[in-house]
Short mmCIF file of C-alpha atoms in Angstrom, two decimals:
data_model
loop_
_atom_site.label_atom_id
_atom_site.label_comp_id
_atom_site.label_asym_id
_atom_site.label_seq_id
_atom_site.Cartn_x
_atom_site.Cartn_y
_atom_site.Cartn_z
CA UNK A 1 0.00 0.00 0.00
CA UNK A 2 2.73 2.56 0.81
CA UNK A 3 4.04 2.06 -2.72
CA UNK A 4 0.60 2.23 -4.37
CA UNK A 5 -0.43 5.74 -3.22
CA UNK A 6 2.56 7.59 -4.73
CA UNK A 7 1.96 5.75 -7.99
CA UNK A 8 -1.73 6.71 -7.98
CA UNK A 9 -0.79 10.32 -7.23
CA UNK A 10 1.74 10.35 -10.06
CA UNK A 11 -0.81 8.85 -12.47
CA UNK A 12 -3.42 11.41 -11.38
CA UNK A 13 -0.98 14.28 -11.89
CA UNK A 14 0.00 12.91 -15.29
CA UNK A 15 -3.61 12.66 -16.43
CA UNK A 16 -4.29 16.16 -15.09
CA UNK A 17 -1.37 17.59 -17.07
CA UNK A 18 -2.55 15.83 -20.22
CA UNK A 19 -6.08 17.18 -19.82
CA UNK A 20 -4.84 20.72 -19.16
CA UNK A 21 -2.52 20.53 -22.17
CA UNK A 22 -5.34 19.24 -24.36
CA UNK A 23 -7.77 21.93 -23.19
CA UNK A 24 -5.12 24.65 -23.62
CA UNK A 25 -4.45 23.42 -27.16
CA UNK A 26 -8.17 23.60 -27.99
CA UNK A 27 -8.36 27.10 -26.51
CA UNK A 28 -5.32 28.29 -28.48
CA UNK A 29 -6.68 26.90 -31.76
CA UNK A 30 -10.07 28.53 -31.18
CA UNK A 31 -8.53 31.89 -30.38
CA UNK A 32 -6.22 31.76 -33.39
CA UNK A 33 -9.07 30.72 -35.69
CA UNK A 34 -11.30 33.48 -34.32
CA UNK A 35 -8.50 35.99 -34.93
CA UNK A 36 -8.09 34.77 -38.51
CA UNK A 37 -4.85 32.77 -38.22
CA UNK A 38 -4.71 29.29 -39.67
CA UNK A 39 -1.48 28.36 -37.88
CA UNK A 40 0.44 29.51 -34.82
CA UNK A 41 2.71 32.02 -36.55
CA UNK A 42 2.38 35.70 -37.26
CA UNK A 43 4.34 36.87 -40.28
CA UNK A 44 3.63 40.47 -41.41
CA UNK A 45 3.64 40.69 -45.20
CA UNK A 46 2.95 44.35 -45.95
CA UNK A 47 1.69 47.67 -44.71
CA UNK A 48 -1.65 49.45 -44.47
CA UNK A 49 -3.01 52.13 -42.14
CA UNK A 50 -5.46 52.20 -39.26
CA UNK A 51 -7.07 55.24 -40.87
CA UNK A 52 -7.65 53.19 -44.01
CA UNK A 53 -9.19 50.30 -42.05
CA UNK A 54 -11.45 52.72 -40.23
CA UNK A 55 -12.65 54.21 -43.51
CA UNK A 56 -13.27 50.74 -44.98
CA UNK A 57 -15.37 49.55 -42.07
CA UNK A 58 -17.18 52.87 -41.52
CA UNK A 59 -17.08 52.21 -37.80
CA UNK A 60 -18.65 54.70 -35.38
CA UNK A 61 -16.36 57.46 -34.20
CA UNK A 62 -16.48 58.83 -30.69
CA UNK A 63 -14.74 61.97 -29.46
CA UNK A 64 -13.32 61.99 -25.92
CA UNK A 65 -16.09 59.79 -24.53
CA UNK A 66 -15.64 56.61 -22.49
CA UNK A 67 -16.64 53.61 -24.62
CA UNK A 68 -19.96 52.04 -23.67
CA UNK A 69 -21.10 48.43 -24.03
CA UNK A 70 -22.66 48.98 -27.43
CA UNK A 71 -19.54 50.59 -28.90
CA UNK A 72 -17.33 47.94 -27.29
CA UNK A 73 -18.99 45.25 -29.41
CA UNK A 74 -17.88 46.95 -32.64
CA UNK A 75 -14.71 45.51 -34.28
CA UNK A 76 -13.07 48.93 -34.54
CA UNK A 77 -13.58 52.24 -32.76
CA UNK A 78 -11.69 55.50 -33.06
CA UNK A 79 -11.62 58.44 -30.68
CA UNK A 80 -10.41 61.78 -32.05
CA UNK A 81 -8.37 63.42 -29.30
CA UNK A 82 -6.66 66.34 -31.04
CA UNK A 83 -7.30 67.72 -34.54
CA UNK A 84 -4.48 68.44 -36.96
CA UNK A 85 -2.47 71.49 -35.93
CA UNK A 86 0.63 73.52 -36.74
CA UNK A 87 3.20 74.94 -34.33
CA UNK A 88 5.50 77.81 -35.32
CA UNK A 89 8.90 78.30 -33.73
CA UNK A 90 11.41 81.17 -34.02
CA UNK A 91 14.73 80.51 -35.72
CA UNK A 92 17.40 79.51 -33.19
CA UNK A 93 20.38 81.69 -32.39
CA UNK A 94 23.77 80.60 -33.65
CA UNK A 95 27.33 81.69 -34.30
CA UNK A 96 27.05 80.24 -37.81
CA UNK A 97 27.11 82.71 -40.71
CA UNK A 98 23.86 81.44 -42.20
CA UNK A 99 21.22 78.74 -41.74
CA UNK A 100 23.65 75.83 -42.09
CA UNK A 101 21.53 73.81 -39.66
CA UNK A 102 18.58 73.88 -42.06
CA UNK A 103 16.17 75.29 -39.49
CA UNK A 104 14.29 77.48 -41.95
CA UNK A 105 12.67 74.32 -43.34
CA UNK A 106 11.43 73.51 -39.83
CA UNK A 107 10.03 76.83 -38.67
CA UNK A 108 6.66 75.09 -38.54
CA UNK A 109 5.80 71.57 -37.41
CA UNK A 110 2.59 70.06 -38.75
CA UNK A 111 0.97 67.62 -36.35
CA UNK A 112 -1.53 65.12 -37.78
CA UNK A 113 -4.70 64.35 -35.82
CA UNK A 114 -4.17 62.32 -32.64
CA UNK A 115 -6.40 59.24 -32.40
CA UNK A 116 -7.02 56.35 -30.04
CA UNK A 117 -8.14 53.11 -31.70
CA UNK A 118 -9.72 49.99 -30.26
CA UNK A 119 -9.35 46.74 -32.23
CA UNK A 120 -11.07 43.41 -31.54
CA UNK A 121 -8.80 40.34 -31.57
CA UNK A 122 -5.87 42.39 -32.86
CA UNK A 123 -2.28 41.19 -33.11
CA UNK A 124 0.58 42.95 -31.35
CA UNK A 125 3.79 41.89 -33.05
CA UNK A 126 6.23 43.47 -30.64
CA UNK A 127 9.08 44.45 -32.98
CA UNK A 128 8.96 48.24 -33.20
CA UNK A 129 5.55 48.07 -31.50
CA UNK A 130 3.78 46.88 -34.65
CA UNK A 131 0.01 46.41 -34.61
CA UNK A 132 -1.02 43.91 -37.31
CA UNK A 133 -4.43 43.45 -38.93
CA UNK A 134 -6.13 40.13 -39.76
CA UNK A 135 -4.49 40.13 -43.20
CA UNK A 136 -1.11 40.31 -41.44
CA UNK A 137 -0.38 43.87 -42.56
CA UNK A 138 1.40 46.35 -40.27
CA UNK A 139 -0.62 49.48 -39.49
CA UNK A 140 2.03 52.01 -40.43
CA UNK A 141 0.33 55.08 -38.90
CA UNK A 142 0.53 53.40 -35.46
CA UNK A 143 4.13 52.37 -35.95
CA UNK A 144 7.22 54.02 -34.48
CA UNK A 145 9.39 53.81 -37.56
CA UNK A 146 10.61 56.09 -40.35
CA UNK A 147 8.21 56.90 -43.18
CA UNK A 148 10.33 54.89 -45.64
CA UNK A 149 10.59 51.83 -43.36
CA UNK A 150 10.62 48.68 -45.50
CA UNK A 151 12.33 46.08 -43.30
CA UNK A 152 10.54 42.72 -43.08
CA UNK A 153 9.46 42.09 -39.50
CA UNK A 154 10.38 38.77 -37.94
CA UNK A 155 7.97 35.85 -37.79
CA UNK A 156 6.50 35.33 -34.33
CA UNK A 157 5.64 31.81 -33.24
CA UNK A 158 4.56 31.93 -29.57
CA UNK A 159 1.00 33.34 -29.18
CA UNK A 160 -0.05 34.96 -25.91
CA UNK A 161 -3.60 36.03 -25.10
CA UNK A 162 -5.26 38.83 -23.16
CA UNK A 163 -8.96 38.26 -22.55
CA UNK A 164 -9.47 41.78 -21.26
CA UNK A 165 -8.45 45.24 -22.42
CA UNK A 166 -4.81 45.78 -23.36
CA UNK A 167 -2.93 48.97 -24.25
CA UNK A 168 0.14 49.29 -26.46
CA UNK A 169 2.33 51.52 -24.29
CA UNK A 170 6.03 51.37 -25.15
CA UNK A 171 8.09 49.72 -27.88
CA UNK A 172 11.49 51.39 -27.56
CA UNK A 173 14.43 51.47 -25.18
CA UNK A 174 15.65 54.77 -26.68
CA UNK A 175 15.16 57.46 -24.05
CA UNK A 176 13.73 60.06 -26.45
CA UNK A 177 11.29 57.68 -28.14
CA UNK A 178 10.15 56.23 -24.82
CA UNK A 179 9.75 59.54 -22.96
CA UNK A 180 8.44 61.84 -25.70
CA UNK A 181 6.57 59.42 -27.99
CA UNK A 182 5.44 56.53 -25.78
CA UNK A 183 4.51 57.80 -22.31
CA UNK A 184 2.26 60.58 -23.71
CA UNK A 185 0.07 57.86 -25.22
CA UNK A 186 -1.38 57.51 -21.72
CA UNK A 187 -2.62 61.07 -21.97
CA UNK A 188 -4.42 60.31 -25.23
CA UNK A 189 -6.09 57.29 -23.66
CA UNK A 190 -7.09 59.37 -20.63
CA UNK A 191 -8.72 61.88 -22.96
CA UNK A 192 -10.73 58.96 -24.39
CA UNK A 193 -12.06 58.29 -20.87
CA UNK A 194 -9.74 55.49 -19.72
CA UNK A 195 -6.93 55.45 -17.16
CA UNK A 196 -3.89 53.17 -16.98
CA UNK A 197 -5.55 51.24 -14.14
CA UNK A 198 -8.39 50.23 -16.49
CA UNK A 199 -6.19 47.92 -18.56
CA UNK A 200 -5.39 44.32 -17.76
CA UNK A 201 -2.18 44.52 -19.79
CA UNK A 202 0.11 47.43 -20.65
CA UNK A 203 2.33 46.03 -23.39
CA UNK A 204 5.96 47.17 -23.29
CA UNK A 205 9.17 46.21 -25.10
CA UNK A 206 12.81 46.52 -24.05
CA UNK A 207 12.19 48.12 -20.61
CA UNK A 208 15.17 49.64 -18.82
CA UNK A 209 15.74 50.32 -15.14
CA UNK A 210 14.92 54.00 -15.76
CA UNK A 211 11.60 53.02 -17.36
CA UNK A 212 10.61 50.94 -14.35
CA UNK A 213 11.51 53.76 -11.99
CA UNK A 214 9.50 56.25 -14.04
CA UNK A 215 6.43 53.98 -14.18
CA UNK A 216 6.48 53.82 -10.39
CA UNK A 217 6.92 57.60 -10.03
CA UNK A 218 3.96 58.16 -12.38
CA UNK A 219 1.76 55.66 -10.45
CA UNK A 220 1.42 53.34 -13.44
CA UNK A 221 0.29 49.95 -12.06
CA UNK A 222 3.20 47.51 -12.11
CA UNK A 223 0.84 44.50 -12.04
CA UNK A 224 -0.42 45.41 -15.53
CA UNK A 225 2.98 45.94 -17.17
CA UNK A 226 3.59 43.09 -19.59
CA UNK A 227 7.01 42.71 -21.21
CA UNK A 228 6.62 41.33 -24.73
CA UNK A 229 9.32 38.72 -25.19
CA UNK A 230 11.35 38.38 -28.35
CA UNK A 231 9.41 35.46 -29.90
CA UNK A 232 5.96 36.31 -28.56
CA UNK A 233 3.05 37.98 -30.21
CA UNK A 234 -0.15 38.93 -28.44
CA UNK A 235 -3.78 38.49 -29.41
CA UNK A 236 -5.97 40.80 -27.36
CA UNK A 237 -9.73 40.71 -27.08
CA UNK A 238 -9.68 44.51 -27.03
CA UNK A 239 -6.43 46.18 -28.04
CA UNK A 240 -6.16 49.94 -27.56
CA UNK A 241 -3.43 51.84 -29.36
CA UNK A 242 -2.92 55.52 -30.05
CA UNK A 243 -1.20 57.32 -32.85
CA UNK A 244 2.37 58.34 -31.99
CA UNK A 245 3.05 61.99 -31.15
CA UNK A 246 5.99 62.93 -33.35
CA UNK A 247 7.86 66.28 -33.13
CA UNK A 248 7.16 66.73 -29.36
CA UNK A 249 3.78 68.52 -29.40
CA UNK A 250 3.09 70.97 -26.60
CA UNK A 251 0.42 68.81 -24.97
CA UNK A 252 2.93 65.95 -24.58
CA UNK A 253 5.41 68.21 -22.75
CA UNK A 254 2.65 69.46 -20.42
CA UNK A 255 1.49 65.92 -19.70
CA UNK A 256 4.98 64.70 -18.79
CA UNK A 257 5.47 67.60 -16.42
CA UNK A 258 2.10 66.87 -14.83
CA UNK A 259 2.69 63.18 -14.12
CA UNK A 260 6.13 63.90 -12.67
CA UNK A 261 5.03 67.09 -10.87
CA UNK A 262 5.66 65.68 -7.34
CA UNK A 263 9.31 65.11 -8.27
CA UNK A 264 9.70 68.53 -9.87
CA UNK A 265 8.25 70.24 -6.78
CA UNK A 266 11.19 68.92 -4.75
CA UNK A 267 13.76 70.65 -6.96
CA UNK A 268 15.18 73.85 -5.43
CA UNK A 269 18.64 74.78 -6.73
CA UNK A 270 18.70 76.19 -10.30
CA UNK A 271 22.27 77.39 -10.63
CA UNK A 272 24.31 74.81 -12.52
CA UNK A 273 25.80 75.02 -15.99
CA UNK A 274 26.15 71.49 -17.37
CA UNK A 275 27.47 69.51 -20.33
CA UNK A 276 25.82 66.16 -21.17
CA UNK A 277 28.45 63.54 -21.94
CA UNK A 278 28.00 61.30 -24.99
CA UNK A 279 30.37 58.66 -23.59
CA UNK A 280 30.72 55.34 -25.39
CA UNK A 281 27.44 55.53 -27.26
CA UNK A 282 27.60 53.58 -30.56
CA UNK A 283 27.09 56.69 -32.70
CA UNK A 284 27.67 60.46 -32.63
CA UNK A 285 30.67 59.96 -30.42
CA UNK A 286 32.68 63.07 -29.56
CA UNK A 287 36.23 62.09 -30.47
CA UNK A 288 37.77 64.85 -28.30
CA UNK A 289 35.24 64.62 -25.46
CA UNK A 290 37.78 64.35 -22.63
CA UNK A 291 39.38 67.55 -23.87
CA UNK A 292 35.94 69.22 -24.08
CA UNK A 293 35.07 68.17 -20.51
CA UNK A 294 38.34 69.56 -19.12
CA UNK A 295 37.94 72.78 -21.11
CA UNK A 296 34.41 73.39 -19.84
CA UNK A 297 35.40 72.48 -16.28
CA UNK A 298 37.79 75.46 -16.23
CA UNK A 299 34.75 77.67 -16.92
CA UNK A 300 32.75 76.12 -14.07
CA UNK A 301 30.63 73.90 -16.30
CA UNK A 302 30.01 70.42 -14.84
CA UNK A 303 29.70 67.30 -16.99
CA UNK A 304 27.19 64.50 -16.50
CA UNK A 305 26.63 61.17 -18.21
CA UNK A 306 22.87 60.80 -17.70
CA UNK A 307 22.97 57.12 -18.70
CA UNK A 308 24.81 56.51 -15.41
CA UNK A 309 22.06 58.14 -13.33
CA UNK A 310 18.64 57.03 -12.20
CA UNK A 311 15.58 58.60 -13.79
CA UNK A 312 14.98 60.63 -10.63
CA UNK A 313 18.56 61.89 -10.69
CA UNK A 314 18.24 62.83 -14.37
CA UNK A 315 15.21 64.99 -13.59
CA UNK A 316 17.13 66.69 -10.79
CA UNK A 317 20.21 67.37 -12.91
CA UNK A 318 18.25 68.95 -15.78
CA UNK A 319 15.77 70.90 -13.66
CA UNK A 320 18.63 72.39 -11.62
CA UNK A 321 20.52 73.68 -14.68
CA UNK A 322 20.36 77.17 -16.13
CA UNK A 323 22.79 76.28 -18.97
CA UNK A 324 22.60 72.94 -20.81
CA UNK A 325 25.19 72.04 -23.48
CA UNK A 326 24.90 68.80 -25.40
CA UNK A 327 25.57 67.04 -28.66
CA UNK A 328 22.35 66.01 -30.41
CA UNK A 329 21.11 62.87 -28.65
CA UNK A 330 18.39 61.24 -26.57
CA UNK A 331 19.60 62.76 -23.29
CA UNK A 332 18.11 66.07 -24.46
CA UNK A 333 14.62 64.54 -24.15
CA UNK A 334 14.99 65.50 -20.48
CA UNK A 335 14.60 69.15 -21.51
CA UNK A 336 10.92 68.61 -20.67
CA UNK A 337 12.05 68.87 -17.04
CA UNK A 338 14.09 72.03 -17.62
CA UNK A 339 13.28 75.36 -16.04
CA UNK A 340 11.84 78.31 -17.95
CA UNK A 341 14.49 80.79 -19.07
CA UNK A 342 17.31 78.23 -19.14
CA UNK A 343 19.78 78.33 -22.04
CA UNK A 344 20.29 75.36 -24.34
CA UNK A 345 23.21 74.83 -26.74
CA UNK A 346 22.80 71.84 -29.06
CA UNK A 347 25.80 70.71 -31.09
CA UNK A 348 25.14 68.92 -34.37
CA UNK A 349 27.41 66.64 -36.36
CA UNK A 350 25.64 67.77 -39.53
CA UNK A 351 22.48 69.42 -40.76
CA UNK A 352 20.74 66.03 -41.19
CA UNK A 353 20.30 65.61 -37.43
CA UNK A 354 16.67 66.02 -36.45
CA UNK A 355 15.35 69.23 -34.93
CA UNK A 356 13.07 67.79 -32.22
CA UNK A 357 14.82 69.29 -29.19
CA UNK A 358 14.35 72.87 -30.42
CA UNK A 359 10.58 72.22 -30.10
CA UNK A 360 10.89 71.02 -26.48
CA UNK A 361 13.04 74.02 -25.59
CA UNK A 362 10.45 76.34 -27.13
CA UNK A 363 7.63 74.73 -25.14
CA UNK A 364 9.65 75.32 -21.96
CA UNK A 365 10.43 78.93 -23.00
CA UNK A 366 14.16 78.31 -23.07
CA UNK A 367 16.62 80.18 -25.26
CA UNK A 368 17.89 77.76 -27.88
CA UNK A 369 21.27 77.93 -29.68
CA UNK A 370 23.16 75.56 -31.92
CA UNK A 371 26.26 75.15 -34.06
CA UNK A 372 27.76 72.50 -36.33
CA UNK A 373 30.89 70.70 -35.20
CA UNK A 374 33.51 69.03 -37.37
CA UNK A 375 32.09 65.73 -38.61
CA UNK A 376 34.17 62.58 -39.07
CA UNK A 377 33.62 61.32 -42.65
CA UNK A 378 32.28 57.76 -42.81
CA UNK A 379 30.05 55.75 -45.08
CA UNK A 380 27.42 55.35 -42.38
CA UNK A 381 24.10 57.02 -41.67
CA UNK A 382 24.65 60.82 -41.82
CA UNK A 383 22.46 61.15 -38.72
CA UNK A 384 24.97 59.06 -36.76
CA UNK A 385 28.35 60.55 -37.73
CA UNK A 386 31.01 61.00 -35.05
CA UNK A 387 32.35 64.50 -34.52
CA UNK A 388 35.05 66.72 -33.11
CA UNK A 389 34.02 69.85 -31.18
CA UNK A 390 36.39 72.78 -31.95
CA UNK A 391 37.06 74.42 -28.57
CA UNK A 392 37.30 77.93 -29.99
CA UNK A 393 33.94 77.54 -31.70
CA UNK A 394 32.46 76.14 -28.50
CA UNK A 395 33.66 79.17 -26.54
CA UNK A 396 32.12 81.58 -29.03
CA UNK A 397 28.80 79.73 -28.92
CA UNK A 398 28.73 79.75 -25.11
CA UNK A 399 29.60 83.47 -25.03
CA UNK A 400 26.76 84.26 -27.45
CA UNK A 401 24.34 82.14 -25.42
CA UNK A 402 25.18 83.84 -22.14
CA UNK A 403 25.18 87.30 -23.73
CA UNK A 404 21.68 86.72 -25.11
CA UNK A 405 20.55 85.69 -21.62
CA UNK A 406 21.93 88.92 -20.15
CA UNK A 407 20.08 90.98 -22.78
CA UNK A 408 16.80 89.23 -21.95
CA UNK A 409 17.20 89.81 -18.23
#
């Protein structure tokens, strides 16, 4: 008898596992079939747009109203949060003889309408935060990629399911993309009548320690955060996803300052002049950075590598600075935490570098300056060229920046 009971238990456990496996297999096949997949793989084969799908299905549109039961049964809903708009910015100040930075082409930023969509049984691919329709096409207007993106996305073979409401939150580890493009999606969803606590899953990719710290500071529920693994794709009964706010619109800057307001209230000292170190980043390295750091130190300008600091420390460093000098890079996304009237000097490797940080500085009423450094010729992406900062040119740019601040005061 003592031998019999363990054997019966083992047999019972074995049968139980077989039954659970069988039932799970039936459930997976039903969910995949209902979502329109014949197998267990998701392989995007082209591109379309959410706007195009919405027009095809002529689904009801709701503006800034919480979805009700009737609307929730529709396969596709769209909430219009902000209409199309244009923002005008003054030309930046510079020591350059003419507009070598190409800012005249970007005096105005045109923002497309901001939408929140709800899809039934939608696929979330994960790579680049791609939302995929039932014909396995990527919805390009909900996709954080360049307009000419043509790379084939990887096949996903491990389906995961969310039987409640899920929100596509973050698909990038890059600090600028995550802070300026991803977190403000929560604001768009709030304007549609839903809070972060409403969702069973908040889908995120490539989270960093700073992301986790920021989610906690912003009271985003950790229980709902779902990291999308490399091979997984998700099928969600109701998948909510917003358009991506490109070019740092003013409402995004205001929202970020609001959710981190308790941290900003604790900042007191606003007296530092700082330089943001590029360090060993894989692109736009400053080849003479040690020399630049020592040169600026003699003028009382401190240097910080924000990648070596917590998110809370990054907020403190930027909000305490009245002068911020940096090569074009993601660390400048933290300008949203800067103080009004601060002076910003952005150093470009070439005129192809994007002009997004000028917009953030303008929203924070900072004085914005720039100049072009000496680029290192390579065959790589012109937006990623290494550079050398001429010290004499740096001194002239800093002098002009401080002189313009004295004139304003």
